[in-house]
């Protein structure tokens, strides 16, 4: 177990190296020396986010049974899938584009699902970070990873895209997810309605009633424009998180969904920052 923990820690830290250098450089350009003056709250946030990125891979194997069953079940039911030969006729760039658009469409609806009753208790762990920064993208409960992976398995089984088409964009998607969580107000003007930016995503994390249930897109903001959930009135200068957030307490972050479900079973009010839909 100690060796597994060390391996997970090394892998997580190695994965943070490139984004750390990149986003520190961007921060120096935007904010000067303030970019390397970390507050105690920011340090606590980063520490908790890295903790989850190390612990989640250790817990995930115990919970990935659902993912395996989904994949097995899809094949057993003889559900439709795109013939692999179809992709032989498609240029690699078009294959990659098809996968990026398809998986981002799934991400949008997954995200909306995670903002509904019951599922929000899982996703609230991500929204608990009151000091938004690029490592916030790693603040994800393992149960959320399971929900996402099941949908990815279903999509991949149906599209049957070759592995090189899927793997080619995984790192870029991860880096973009880091970027939209940076604490700096980066805006791309009218392009913000096409691709998600930090300003766009700041409003999604905003602890402000008017911002609840908006800006769900991961990569392409046009999904929110298309489905009426887009909202970027300007720079966001308010608070993040929600009332009663577990903050940066690592243990609370791990058990938060279960605590909330127990509260619901007992008829007690659940902590939330959204208008939950049924």
PDB file of C-alpha atoms in Angstrom:
ATOM      1  CA  UNK A   1       0.000   0.000   0.000  1.00  0.00           C
ATOM      2  CA  UNK A   2       2.875   2.361   0.801  1.00  0.00           C
ATOM      3  CA  UNK A   3       4.429   1.720  -2.614  1.00  0.00           C
ATOM      4  CA  UNK A   4       1.080   2.349  -4.328  1.00  0.00           C
ATOM      5  CA  UNK A   5       0.658   5.599  -2.404  1.00  0.00           C
ATOM      6  CA  UNK A   6       4.166   6.742  -3.334  1.00  0.00           C
ATOM      7  CA  UNK A   7       3.573   5.861  -6.986  1.00  0.00           C
ATOM      8  CA  UNK A   8       0.268   7.762  -7.003  1.00  0.00           C
ATOM      9  CA  UNK A   9       1.905  10.772  -5.325  1.00  0.00           C
ATOM     10  CA  UNK A  10       4.775  10.777  -7.814  1.00  0.00           C
ATOM     11  CA  UNK A  11       2.378  10.481 -10.758  1.00  0.00           C
ATOM     12  CA  UNK A  12       0.189  13.314  -9.477  1.00  0.00           C
ATOM     13  CA  UNK A  13       3.123  15.640  -8.823  1.00  0.00           C
ATOM     14  CA  UNK A  14       4.646  14.863 -12.224  1.00  0.00           C
ATOM     15  CA  UNK A  15       1.320  15.676 -13.838  1.00  0.00           C
ATOM     16  CA  UNK A  16       1.295  19.043 -12.057  1.00  0.00           C
ATOM     17  CA  UNK A  17       4.765  20.085 -13.222  1.00  0.00           C
ATOM     18  CA  UNK A  18       3.928  21.326 -16.743  1.00  0.00           C
ATOM     19  CA  UNK A  19       0.731  23.184 -15.766  1.00  0.00           C
ATOM     20  CA  UNK A  20       2.520  24.704 -12.735  1.00  0.00           C
ATOM     21  CA  UNK A  21       5.244  26.176 -14.936  1.00  0.00           C
ATOM     22  CA  UNK A  22       2.765  27.272 -17.610  1.00  0.00           C
ATOM     23  CA  UNK A  23       0.200  28.911 -15.341  1.00  0.00           C
ATOM     24  CA  UNK A  24       2.833  30.509 -13.117  1.00  0.00           C
ATOM     25  CA  UNK A  25       4.293  32.110 -16.241  1.00  0.00           C
ATOM     26  CA  UNK A  26       0.842  33.315 -17.323  1.00  0.00           C
ATOM     27  CA  UNK A  27       0.242  34.639 -13.815  1.00  0.00           C
ATOM     28  CA  UNK A  28       3.519  36.568 -13.849  1.00  0.00           C
ATOM     29  CA  UNK A  29       2.500  38.227 -17.105  1.00  0.00           C
ATOM     30  CA  UNK A  30      -0.966  39.141 -15.802  1.00  0.00           C
ATOM     31  CA  UNK A  31      -0.350  39.875 -12.106  1.00  0.00           C
ATOM     32  CA  UNK A  32       3.409  40.290 -11.776  1.00  0.00           C
ATOM     33  CA  UNK A  33       4.934  39.208  -8.476  1.00  0.00           C
ATOM     34  CA  UNK A  34       1.488  38.751  -6.947  1.00  0.00           C
ATOM     35  CA  UNK A  35       1.325  35.515  -8.950  1.00  0.00           C
ATOM     36  CA  UNK A  36       3.915  33.918  -6.668  1.00  0.00           C
ATOM     37  CA  UNK A  37       2.630  35.402  -3.414  1.00  0.00           C
ATOM     38  CA  UNK A  38       0.397  32.568  -2.279  1.00  0.00           C
ATOM     39  CA  UNK A  39      -2.020  33.264   0.557  1.00  0.00           C
ATOM     40  CA  UNK A  40      -2.507  30.691   3.305  1.00  0.00           C
ATOM     41  CA  UNK A  41      -5.986  29.999   1.859  1.00  0.00           C
ATOM     42  CA  UNK A  42      -4.519  29.299  -1.571  1.00  0.00           C
ATOM     43  CA  UNK A  43      -1.873  26.985  -0.106  1.00  0.00           C
ATOM     44  CA  UNK A  44      -4.584  25.075   1.796  1.00  0.00           C
ATOM     45  CA  UNK A  45      -6.676  24.779  -1.362  1.00  0.00           C
ATOM     46  CA  UNK A  46      -3.788  23.462  -3.467  1.00  0.00           C
ATOM     47  CA  UNK A  47      -2.811  21.006  -0.723  1.00  0.00           C
ATOM     48  CA  UNK A  48      -6.346  19.570  -0.603  1.00  0.00           C
ATOM     49  CA  UNK A  49      -6.639  19.419  -4.383  1.00  0.00           C
ATOM     50  CA  UNK A  50      -3.377  17.510  -4.724  1.00  0.00           C
ATOM     51  CA  UNK A  51      -4.486  15.222  -1.892  1.00  0.00           C
ATOM     52  CA  UNK A  52      -7.622  14.244  -3.829  1.00  0.00           C
ATOM     53  CA  UNK A  53      -5.641  13.675  -7.025  1.00  0.00           C
ATOM     54  CA  UNK A  54      -3.449  11.208  -5.106  1.00  0.00           C
ATOM     55  CA  UNK A  55      -6.193   9.455  -3.120  1.00  0.00           C
ATOM     56  CA  UNK A  56      -8.764   9.103  -5.914  1.00  0.00           C
ATOM     57  CA  UNK A  57      -6.698   6.639  -7.996  1.00  0.00           C
ATOM     58  CA  UNK A  58      -6.267   4.485  -4.874  1.00  0.00           C
ATOM     59  CA  UNK A  59     -10.014   4.406  -4.213  1.00  0.00           C
ATOM     60  CA  UNK A  60     -11.186   4.221  -7.825  1.00  0.00           C
ATOM     61  CA  UNK A  61     -10.489   0.488  -8.419  1.00  0.00           C
ATOM     62  CA  UNK A  62     -12.999  -0.341  -5.688  1.00  0.00           C
ATOM     63  CA  UNK A  63     -15.679   1.685  -7.432  1.00  0.00           C
ATOM     64  CA  UNK A  64     -14.942   1.044 -11.094  1.00  0.00           C
ATOM     65  CA  UNK A  65     -16.984  -2.170 -11.086  1.00  0.00           C
ATOM     66  CA  UNK A  66     -19.886  -0.109 -12.428  1.00  0.00           C
ATOM     67  CA  UNK A  67     -17.746   1.037 -15.342  1.00  0.00           C
ATOM     68  CA  UNK A  68     -16.680  -2.519 -16.185  1.00  0.00           C
ATOM     69  CA  UNK A  69     -20.273  -3.751 -15.954  1.00  0.00           C
ATOM     70  CA  UNK A  70     -21.371  -0.932 -18.273  1.00  0.00           C
ATOM     71  CA  UNK A  71     -18.795  -1.884 -20.865  1.00  0.00           C
ATOM     72  CA  UNK A  72     -19.621  -5.591 -20.571  1.00  0.00           C
ATOM     73  CA  UNK A  73     -23.345  -4.931 -20.669  1.00  0.00           C
ATOM     74  CA  UNK A  74     -23.081  -2.801 -23.800  1.00  0.00           C
ATOM     75  CA  UNK A  75     -21.406  -5.656 -25.651  1.00  0.00           C
ATOM     76  CA  UNK A  76     -23.742  -8.319 -24.261  1.00  0.00           C
ATOM     77  CA  UNK A  77     -26.862  -6.426 -25.364  1.00  0.00           C
ATOM     78  CA  UNK A  78     -25.532  -6.137 -28.922  1.00  0.00           C
ATOM     79  CA  UNK A  79     -26.238  -2.419 -28.934  1.00  0.00           C
ATOM     80  CA  UNK A  80     -25.299  -0.516 -32.114  1.00  0.00           C
ATOM     81  CA  UNK A  81     -21.776   0.715 -32.685  1.00  0.00           C
ATOM     82  CA  UNK A  82     -20.009   2.491 -35.517  1.00  0.00           C
ATOM     83  CA  UNK A  83     -18.036   0.021 -37.655  1.00  0.00           C
ATOM     84  CA  UNK A  84     -14.318   0.471 -37.104  1.00  0.00           C
ATOM     85  CA  UNK A  85     -13.872   0.423 -40.886  1.00  0.00           C
ATOM     86  CA  UNK A  86     -15.845   3.678 -41.064  1.00  0.00           C
ATOM     87  CA  UNK A  87     -13.032   5.573 -39.337  1.00  0.00           C
ATOM     88  CA  UNK A  88     -10.487   4.189 -41.813  1.00  0.00           C
ATOM     89  CA  UNK A  89     -12.123   6.427 -44.397  1.00  0.00           C
ATOM     90  CA  UNK A  90     -12.006   9.518 -42.184  1.00  0.00           C
ATOM     91  CA  UNK A  91      -8.889  11.717 -41.833  1.00  0.00           C
ATOM     92  CA  UNK A  92      -7.305  11.595 -38.375  1.00  0.00           C
ATOM     93  CA  UNK A  93      -7.995  15.308 -37.779  1.00  0.00           C
ATOM     94  CA  UNK A  94     -11.702  14.775 -38.503  1.00  0.00           C
ATOM     95  CA  UNK A  95     -11.784  11.716 -36.232  1.00  0.00           C
ATOM     96  CA  UNK A  96     -10.233  13.742 -33.418  1.00  0.00           C
ATOM     97  CA  UNK A  97     -12.660  16.637 -34.014  1.00  0.00           C
ATOM     98  CA  UNK A  98     -15.647  14.257 -33.960  1.00  0.00           C
ATOM     99  CA  UNK A  99     -14.496  12.812 -30.632  1.00  0.00           C
ATOM    100  CA  UNK A 100     -13.805  16.235 -29.093  1.00  0.00           C
ATOM    101  CA  UNK A 101     -17.245  17.580 -30.020  1.00  0.00           C
ATOM    102  CA  UNK A 102     -19.052  14.385 -28.994  1.00  0.00           C
ATOM    103  CA  UNK A 103     -17.342  14.020 -25.617  1.00  0.00           C
ATOM    104  CA  UNK A 104     -17.838  17.710 -24.861  1.00  0.00           C
ATOM    105  CA  UNK A 105     -21.546  17.375 -25.635  1.00  0.00           C
ATOM    106  CA  UNK A 106     -21.677  14.472 -23.165  1.00  0.00           C
ATOM    107  CA  UNK A 107     -19.701  16.531 -20.626  1.00  0.00           C
ATOM    108  CA  UNK A 108     -22.244  19.356 -20.878  1.00  0.00           C
ATOM    109  CA  UNK A 109     -25.182  17.070 -20.057  1.00  0.00           C
ATOM    110  CA  UNK A 110     -23.196  15.204 -17.409  1.00  0.00           C
ATOM    111  CA  UNK A 111     -22.497  18.539 -15.779  1.00  0.00           C
ATOM    112  CA  UNK A 112     -26.170  19.459 -15.810  1.00  0.00           C
ATOM    113  CA  UNK A 113     -26.963  16.048 -14.302  1.00  0.00           C
ATOM    114  CA  UNK A 114     -24.446  16.713 -11.518  1.00  0.00           C
ATOM    115  CA  UNK A 115     -26.384  19.868 -10.651  1.00  0.00           C
ATOM    116  CA  UNK A 116     -29.582  17.950  -9.940  1.00  0.00           C
ATOM    117  CA  UNK A 117     -30.845  16.583  -6.645  1.00  0.00           C
ATOM    118  CA  UNK A 118     -28.699  13.784  -5.242  1.00  0.00           C
ATOM    119  CA  UNK A 119     -25.952  14.146  -7.822  1.00  0.00           C
ATOM    120  CA  UNK A 120     -25.194  17.675  -6.602  1.00  0.00           C
ATOM    121  CA  UNK A 121     -23.976  16.209  -3.310  1.00  0.00           C
ATOM    122  CA  UNK A 122     -21.181  14.535  -5.294  1.00  0.00           C
ATOM    123  CA  UNK A 123     -20.363  17.556  -7.457  1.00  0.00           C
ATOM    124  CA  UNK A 124     -20.461  19.967  -4.498  1.00  0.00           C
ATOM    125  CA  UNK A 125     -16.974  18.725  -3.579  1.00  0.00           C
ATOM    126  CA  UNK A 126     -15.678  20.437  -6.712  1.00  0.00           C
ATOM    127  CA  UNK A 127     -17.587  23.632  -5.919  1.00  0.00           C
ATOM    128  CA  UNK A 128     -16.326  23.688  -2.338  1.00  0.00           C
ATOM    129  CA  UNK A 129     -13.079  25.454  -3.299  1.00  0.00           C
ATOM    130  CA  UNK A 130     -13.372  29.050  -2.113  1.00  0.00           C
ATOM    131  CA  UNK A 131      -9.956  29.991  -3.548  1.00  0.00           C
ATOM    132  CA  UNK A 132     -10.347  29.111  -7.217  1.00  0.00           C
ATOM    133  CA  UNK A 133      -7.065  28.188  -8.916  1.00  0.00           C
ATOM    134  CA  UNK A 134      -5.905  25.885 -11.693  1.00  0.00           C
ATOM    135  CA  UNK A 135      -5.543  22.913  -9.311  1.00  0.00           C
ATOM    136  CA  UNK A 136      -9.273  23.185  -8.516  1.00  0.00           C
ATOM    137  CA  UNK A 137      -9.830  21.050 -11.608  1.00  0.00           C
ATOM    138  CA  UNK A 138      -8.457  18.137  -9.535  1.00  0.00           C
ATOM    139  CA  UNK A 139     -10.948  18.681  -6.706  1.00  0.00           C
ATOM    140  CA  UNK A 140     -13.334  15.986  -7.879  1.00  0.00           C
ATOM    141  CA  UNK A 141     -14.972  13.275  -5.790  1.00  0.00           C
ATOM    142  CA  UNK A 142     -14.269   9.742  -6.975  1.00  0.00           C
ATOM    143  CA  UNK A 143     -18.018   9.097  -7.421  1.00  0.00           C
ATOM    144  CA  UNK A 144     -18.112  11.926  -9.955  1.00  0.00           C
ATOM    145  CA  UNK A 145     -15.301  10.219 -11.843  1.00  0.00           C
ATOM    146  CA  UNK A 146     -17.395   7.045 -11.953  1.00  0.00           C
ATOM    147  CA  UNK A 147     -20.423   8.924 -13.360  1.00  0.00           C
ATOM    148  CA  UNK A 148     -18.250  10.528 -16.030  1.00  0.00           C
ATOM    149  CA  UNK A 149     -16.445   7.309 -16.933  1.00  0.00           C
ATOM    150  CA  UNK A 150     -19.674   5.368 -17.400  1.00  0.00           C
ATOM    151  CA  UNK A 151     -20.884   7.947 -19.924  1.00  0.00           C
ATOM    152  CA  UNK A 152     -17.508   7.910 -21.688  1.00  0.00           C
ATOM    153  CA  UNK A 153     -17.651   4.118 -21.975  1.00  0.00           C
ATOM    154  CA  UNK A 154     -21.123   4.312 -23.514  1.00  0.00           C
ATOM    155  CA  UNK A 155     -20.032   7.015 -25.954  1.00  0.00           C
ATOM    156  CA  UNK A 156     -16.805   5.233 -26.895  1.00  0.00           C
ATOM    157  CA  UNK A 157     -18.645   1.933 -27.357  1.00  0.00           C
ATOM    158  CA  UNK A 158     -21.154   3.569 -29.688  1.00  0.00           C
ATOM    159  CA  UNK A 159     -18.675   5.667 -31.693  1.00  0.00           C
ATOM    160  CA  UNK A 160     -15.953   2.951 -31.643  1.00  0.00           C
ATOM    161  CA  UNK A 161     -13.238   5.533 -32.344  1.00  0.00           C
ATOM    162  CA  UNK A 162      -9.684   4.173 -32.739  1.00  0.00           C
ATOM    163  CA  UNK A 163      -7.474   4.591 -29.676  1.00  0.00           C
ATOM    164  CA  UNK A 164      -5.150   7.065 -31.378  1.00  0.00           C
ATOM    165  CA  UNK A 165      -8.090   9.390 -31.998  1.00  0.00           C
ATOM    166  CA  UNK A 166      -9.080   9.302 -28.319  1.00  0.00           C
ATOM    167  CA  UNK A 167      -5.605   9.550 -26.815  1.00  0.00           C
ATOM    168  CA  UNK A 168      -4.492  12.426 -28.997  1.00  0.00           C
ATOM    169  CA  UNK A 169      -6.667  14.994 -27.261  1.00  0.00           C
ATOM    170  CA  UNK A 170      -6.779  13.745 -23.632  1.00  0.00           C
ATOM    171  CA  UNK A 171      -3.812  15.852 -22.484  1.00  0.00           C
ATOM    172  CA  UNK A 172      -5.110  18.992 -24.210  1.00  0.00           C
ATOM    173  CA  UNK A 173      -8.556  18.591 -22.613  1.00  0.00           C
ATOM    174  CA  UNK A 174      -6.930  18.239 -19.206  1.00  0.00           C
ATOM    175  CA  UNK A 175      -4.757  21.318 -19.746  1.00  0.00           C
ATOM    176  CA  UNK A 176      -7.753  23.342 -20.893  1.00  0.00           C
ATOM    177  CA  UNK A 177      -9.666  22.262 -17.788  1.00  0.00           C
ATOM    178  CA  UNK A 178      -6.762  23.504 -15.663  1.00  0.00           C
ATOM    179  CA  UNK A 179      -6.794  26.789 -17.559  1.00  0.00           C
ATOM    180  CA  UNK A 180     -10.484  27.627 -17.064  1.00  0.00           C
ATOM    181  CA  UNK A 181      -9.989  27.265 -13.304  1.00  0.00           C
ATOM    182  CA  UNK A 182      -7.156  29.812 -13.092  1.00  0.00           C
ATOM    183  CA  UNK A 183      -7.876  32.706 -10.736  1.00  0.00           C
ATOM    184  CA  UNK A 184      -7.048  35.357 -13.336  1.00  0.00           C
ATOM    185  CA  UNK A 185      -9.769  37.013 -15.391  1.00  0.00           C
ATOM    186  CA  UNK A 186      -8.904  35.871 -18.908  1.00  0.00           C
ATOM    187  CA  UNK A 187     -11.456  36.860 -21.536  1.00  0.00           C
ATOM    188  CA  UNK A 188     -11.476  36.243 -25.303  1.00  0.00           C
ATOM    189  CA  UNK A 189     -14.205  38.693 -26.250  1.00  0.00           C
ATOM    190  CA  UNK A 190     -16.810  37.203 -28.614  1.00  0.00           C
ATOM    191  CA  UNK A 191     -14.860  33.917 -28.660  1.00  0.00           C
ATOM    192  CA  UNK A 192     -16.076  33.363 -25.082  1.00  0.00           C
ATOM    193  CA  UNK A 193     -19.383  32.298 -26.635  1.00  0.00           C
ATOM    194  CA  UNK A 194     -17.520  29.601 -28.543  1.00  0.00           C
ATOM    195  CA  UNK A 195     -14.817  28.317 -26.200  1.00  0.00           C
ATOM    196  CA  UNK A 196     -14.912  28.330 -22.412  1.00  0.00           C
ATOM    197  CA  UNK A 197     -12.493  30.701 -20.672  1.00  0.00           C
ATOM    198  CA  UNK A 198     -11.575  31.459 -17.046  1.00  0.00           C
ATOM    199  CA  UNK A 199     -14.078  34.337 -16.970  1.00  0.00           C
ATOM    200  CA  UNK A 200     -16.801  32.034 -18.316  1.00  0.00           C
ATOM    201  CA  UNK A 201     -16.027  29.370 -15.725  1.00  0.00           C
ATOM    202  CA  UNK A 202     -15.631  31.829 -12.848  1.00  0.00           C
ATOM    203  CA  UNK A 203     -19.334  32.567 -13.221  1.00  0.00           C
ATOM    204  CA  UNK A 204     -20.120  28.850 -12.993  1.00  0.00           C
ATOM    205  CA  UNK A 205     -18.346  28.680  -9.608  1.00  0.00           C
ATOM    206  CA  UNK A 206     -19.815  31.985  -8.418  1.00  0.00           C
ATOM    207  CA  UNK A 207     -21.599  32.003  -5.079  1.00  0.00           C
ATOM    208  CA  UNK A 208     -24.283  34.249  -6.507  1.00  0.00           C
ATOM    209  CA  UNK A 209     -27.887  33.202  -7.077  1.00  0.00           C
ATOM    210  CA  UNK A 210     -28.103  34.668 -10.581  1.00  0.00           C
ATOM    211  CA  UNK A 211     -25.150  32.511 -11.638  1.00  0.00           C
ATOM    212  CA  UNK A 212     -26.490  29.194 -10.365  1.00  0.00           C
ATOM    213  CA  UNK A 213     -27.103  26.576 -13.059  1.00  0.00           C
ATOM    214  CA  UNK A 214     -25.211  28.455 -15.776  1.00  0.00           C
ATOM    215  CA  UNK A 215     -22.068  27.882 -17.886  1.00  0.00           C
ATOM    216  CA  UNK A 216     -21.972  24.092 -17.783  1.00  0.00           C
ATOM    217  CA  UNK A 217     -19.729  23.595 -20.824  1.00  0.00           C
ATOM    218  CA  UNK A 218     -16.304  22.086 -20.395  1.00  0.00           C
ATOM    219  CA  UNK A 219     -14.562  23.099 -23.636  1.00  0.00           C
ATOM    220  CA  UNK A 220     -17.121  24.626 -25.991  1.00  0.00           C
ATOM    221  CA  UNK A 221     -19.238  27.426 -24.516  1.00  0.00           C
ATOM    222  CA  UNK A 222     -21.575  27.312 -27.502  1.00  0.00           C
ATOM    223  CA  UNK A 223     -23.425  24.429 -25.820  1.00  0.00           C
ATOM    224  CA  UNK A 224     -24.580  26.907 -23.155  1.00  0.00           C
ATOM    225  CA  UNK A 225     -25.504  29.448 -25.834  1.00  0.00           C
ATOM    226  CA  UNK A 226     -27.466  26.761 -27.687  1.00  0.00           C
ATOM    227  CA  UNK A 227     -29.320  25.464 -24.616  1.00  0.00           C
ATOM    228  CA  UNK A 228     -29.909  28.812 -22.898  1.00  0.00           C
ATOM    229  CA  UNK A 229     -27.539  28.448 -19.938  1.00  0.00           C
ATOM    230  CA  UNK A 230     -24.855  30.938 -21.009  1.00  0.00           C
ATOM    231  CA  UNK A 231     -24.151  33.876 -18.667  1.00  0.00           C
ATOM    232  CA  UNK A 232     -21.049  36.096 -18.703  1.00  0.00           C
ATOM    233  CA  UNK A 233     -22.113  39.647 -17.745  1.00  0.00           C
ATOM    234  CA  UNK A 234     -18.514  40.749 -17.092  1.00  0.00           C
ATOM    235  CA  UNK A 235     -15.627  39.943 -14.764  1.00  0.00           C
ATOM    236  CA  UNK A 236     -16.661  38.060 -11.629  1.00  0.00           C
ATOM    237  CA  UNK A 237     -15.383  39.742  -8.477  1.00  0.00           C
ATOM    238  CA  UNK A 238     -17.419  37.963  -5.808  1.00  0.00           C
ATOM    239  CA  UNK A 239     -16.960  34.891  -3.613  1.00  0.00           C
ATOM    240  CA  UNK A 240     -16.707  31.241  -4.594  1.00  0.00           C
ATOM    241  CA  UNK A 241     -17.934  28.136  -2.801  1.00  0.00           C
ATOM    242  CA  UNK A 242     -21.248  27.877  -0.970  1.00  0.00           C
ATOM    243  CA  UNK A 243     -22.728  28.216   2.494  1.00  0.00           C
ATOM    244  CA  UNK A 244     -21.546  25.365   4.694  1.00  0.00           C
ATOM    245  CA  UNK A 245     -18.802  24.228   2.298  1.00  0.00           C
ATOM    246  CA  UNK A 246     -16.394  21.575   3.630  1.00  0.00           C
ATOM    247  CA  UNK A 247     -13.643  23.945   2.501  1.00  0.00           C
ATOM    248  CA  UNK A 248     -10.195  22.401   2.481  1.00  0.00           C
ATOM    249  CA  UNK A 249     -10.794  19.636   5.026  1.00  0.00           C
ATOM    250  CA  UNK A 250      -9.543  16.504   3.191  1.00  0.00           C
ATOM    251  CA  UNK A 251     -11.629  14.035   5.223  1.00  0.00           C
ATOM    252  CA  UNK A 252     -14.823  16.046   4.791  1.00  0.00           C
ATOM    253  CA  UNK A 253     -14.170  16.267   1.057  1.00  0.00           C
ATOM    254  CA  UNK A 254     -13.990  12.470   0.852  1.00  0.00           C
ATOM    255  CA  UNK A 255     -17.149  11.801   2.876  1.00  0.00           C
ATOM    256  CA  UNK A 256     -19.193  14.889   1.938  1.00  0.00           C
ATOM    257  CA  UNK A 257     -21.704  13.160  -0.405  1.00  0.00           C
ATOM    258  CA  UNK A 258     -22.406  10.443   2.150  1.00  0.00           C
ATOM    259  CA  UNK A 259     -22.962  13.019   4.908  1.00  0.00           C
ATOM    260  CA  UNK A 260     -25.404  14.878   2.696  1.00  0.00           C
ATOM    261  CA  UNK A 261     -27.323  11.738   1.792  1.00  0.00           C
ATOM    262  CA  UNK A 262     -27.643  10.861   5.484  1.00  0.00           C
ATOM    263  CA  UNK A 263     -28.948  14.384   6.163  1.00  0.00           C
ATOM    264  CA  UNK A 264     -31.497  13.956   3.378  1.00  0.00           C
ATOM    265  CA  UNK A 265     -32.622  10.581   4.773  1.00  0.00           C
ATOM    266  CA  UNK A 266     -33.095  12.245   8.158  1.00  0.00           C
ATOM    267  CA  UNK A 267     -35.163  15.018   6.582  1.00  0.00           C
ATOM    268  CA  UNK A 268     -32.574  17.674   7.394  1.00  0.00           C
ATOM    269  CA  UNK A 269     -31.725  20.599   5.129  1.00  0.00           C
ATOM    270  CA  UNK A 270     -28.814  19.942   2.803  1.00  0.00           C
ATOM    271  CA  UNK A 271     -26.070  22.485   2.191  1.00  0.00           C
ATOM    272  CA  UNK A 272     -26.267  23.826  -1.335  1.00  0.00           C
ATOM    273  CA  UNK A 273     -25.487  26.827  -3.515  1.00  0.00           C
ATOM    274  CA  UNK A 274     -27.844  25.995  -6.347  1.00  0.00           C
ATOM    275  CA  UNK A 275     -31.560  25.874  -6.946  1.00  0.00           C
ATOM    276  CA  UNK A 276     -31.825  22.093  -7.099  1.00  0.00           C
ATOM    277  CA  UNK A 277     -34.050  20.670  -9.778  1.00  0.00           C
ATOM    278  CA  UNK A 278     -35.998  17.459  -9.256  1.00  0.00           C
TER     279      UNK A 278
END
